[in-house]
Coordinates of C-alpha atoms in Angstrom, one line a residue:
M299 CA 0.0 0.0 0.0
P300 CA 1.5 3.4 -0.9
P301 CA 2.2 5.8 2.0
G302 CA -0.4 8.3 0.8
Q303 CA -3.2 5.6 0.9
Y304 CA -2.0 4.4 4.3
A305 CA -2.0 8.0 5.7
C306 CA -5.4 8.6 4.4
L307 CA -6.8 5.3 5.8
E308 CA -5.3 6.1 9.2
A309 CA -6.7 9.6 9.2
L310 CA -10.2 8.2 8.3
H311 CA -9.8 5.6 11.1
D312 CA -9.0 8.3 13.6
S313 CA -11.7 10.7 12.4
P314 CA -14.5 8.9 10.5
G315 CA -16.6 11.3 8.3
I316 CA -14.0 14.0 7.8
T317 CA -13.9 15.7 4.4
S318 CA -11.2 15.5 1.7
S319 CA -10.0 19.0 2.6
E320 CA -9.3 17.9 6.2
L321 CA -7.8 14.6 5.0
G322 CA -5.5 16.6 2.8
R323 CA -4.4 18.9 5.6
R324 CA -3.7 15.9 7.9
T325 CA -1.7 14.0 5.3
F326 CA 0.0 17.0 3.6
V327 CA -1.7 16.4 0.3
S328 CA -3.6 19.0 -1.8
R329 CA -7.4 18.8 -1.8
Q330 CA -7.4 18.0 -5.5
S331 CA -4.8 15.2 -5.0
M332 CA -6.8 13.9 -2.0
N333 CA -9.9 13.7 -4.1
V334 CA -8.1 11.5 -6.7
L335 CA -6.6 9.4 -3.9
L336 CA -10.0 9.0 -2.3
Q337 CA -11.7 8.0 -5.5
G338 CA -9.1 5.3 -5.9
L339 CA -9.9 4.0 -2.5
V340 CA -13.6 4.1 -3.2
D341 CA -13.0 2.2 -6.4
K342 CA -11.2 -0.5 -4.4
G343 CA -14.0 -0.7 -1.9
L344 CA -11.9 0.6 1.0
V345 CA -13.7 3.9 1.5
E346 CA -17.3 5.2 1.2
R347 CA -18.3 8.8 0.5
S348 CA -21.5 10.2 1.8
T349 CA -24.2 11.0 -0.6
E350 CA -25.2 14.2 1.1
P351 CA -22.8 17.2 0.9
G352 CA -21.8 18.8 4.2
P353 CA -20.2 22.2 4.8
R354 CA -18.9 23.8 1.7
R355 CA -20.6 21.0 -0.4
E356 CA -17.9 18.5 0.5
L357 CA -18.7 14.8 1.0
A358 CA -17.6 13.0 4.2
A359 CA -15.6 9.8 3.9
T360 CA -15.5 6.7 6.1
L361 CA -13.8 3.4 6.0
T362 CA -15.8 0.4 4.8
P363 CA -16.1 -2.5 7.3
G364 CA -13.6 -4.7 5.5
T365 CA -10.9 -2.0 5.6
S366 CA -10.1 -2.6 9.3
E367 CA -8.2 -5.9 8.6
L368 CA -6.2 -4.3 5.8
L369 CA -5.3 -1.4 8.0
R370 CA -4.2 -3.8 10.8
S371 CA -2.0 -5.6 8.4
A372 CA -0.5 -2.3 7.1
R373 CA 0.2 -1.2 10.6
T374 CA 2.1 -4.4 11.3
R375 CA 4.3 -3.8 8.2
V376 CA 4.9 -0.2 9.1
S377 CA 5.9 -1.3 12.6
V378 CA 8.4 -3.7 11.1
V379 CA 9.9 -1.0 8.9
T380 CA 10.0 1.4 11.8
R381 CA 11.8 -1.0 14.1
R382 CA 14.3 -1.8 11.3
M383 CA 14.9 1.8 10.5
T384 CA 15.6 2.8 14.2
A385 CA 17.4 -0.4 15.2
G386 CA 20.7 1.4 15.4
L387 CA 19.4 4.1 17.8
A388 CA 19.4 3.9 21.5
E389 CA 16.0 4.2 23.2
R390 CA 16.7 7.8 24.1
Q391 CA 17.5 8.7 20.5
R392 CA 14.3 7.0 19.3
D393 CA 12.3 9.1 21.8
Q394 CA 14.1 12.3 20.7
L395 CA 13.5 11.4 17.0
G396 CA 9.8 10.8 17.7
A397 CA 9.5 14.1 19.5
A398 CA 11.3 16.0 16.8
L399 CA 9.2 14.5 14.0
A400 CA 6.0 15.2 16.0
S401 CA 7.1 18.8 16.4
C402 CA 7.8 19.1 12.7
C403 CA 4.3 17.6 11.9
D404 CA 2.7 20.0 14.4
A405 CA 4.5 23.0 12.8
L406 CA 3.2 22.0 9.3
L407 CA -0.3 21.6 10.7
Q408 CA -0.3 25.1 12.3
T409 CA -2.7 27.5 10.7
T410 CA -3.0 31.2 10.6
P411 CA -5.9 32.9 12.5
A412 CA -7.6 33.6 9.1
E413 CA -7.4 29.9 8.2
Q414 CA -8.8 28.8 11.6
A415 CA -11.7 31.2 11.3
Q416 CA -12.4 29.9 7.8
R417 CA -12.7 26.2 8.7
G418 CA -13.5 26.2 12.5
P419 CA -11.9 24.1 15.2
R420 CA -9.8 21.1 14.2
P421 CA -9.8 17.8 16.2
A422 CA -6.6 16.9 18.0
R423 CA -3.9 14.9 16.1
R424 CA -3.6 11.3 17.3
S425 CA -0.2 10.3 18.6
T426 CA 2.0 8.5 16.0
A427 CA 3.1 6.0 18.7
T428 CA -0.2 4.1 18.3
H429 CA 0.5 3.7 14.6
N430 CA 3.8 1.9 14.8
G431 CA 3.7 -0.4 17.6
G432 CA 4.5 2.1 20.3
S433 CA 8.0 3.0 19.2
R434 CA 8.8 6.2 17.4

């Protein structure tokens, strides 16, 4: 599974029913690219789009019931890669790396007051520790 699809599925797992705009923000993909990615996931039967438009005429997206098993399998593979990638680091270094990466992600997710007013409150970001077996 390509990283963009994995990130999208994780975001939908964390926040079912969010729009493609919010998915794009959370995964650092443009809204247009996210719509293409989502359509591919819909075509594969992994995601469903609502039939009723929400705010700003966007359709909410949710995972289909069968996607949970695929996501569990992908998490296992991501965890293996993460452990391999950080195997040469001491535990303290892994913790520092995780904190630094989370800080970078948070900085990218920061919005200006004008952007915040435009889209309203944003749900809190879920910790990456839960996505890779607890290690960062």
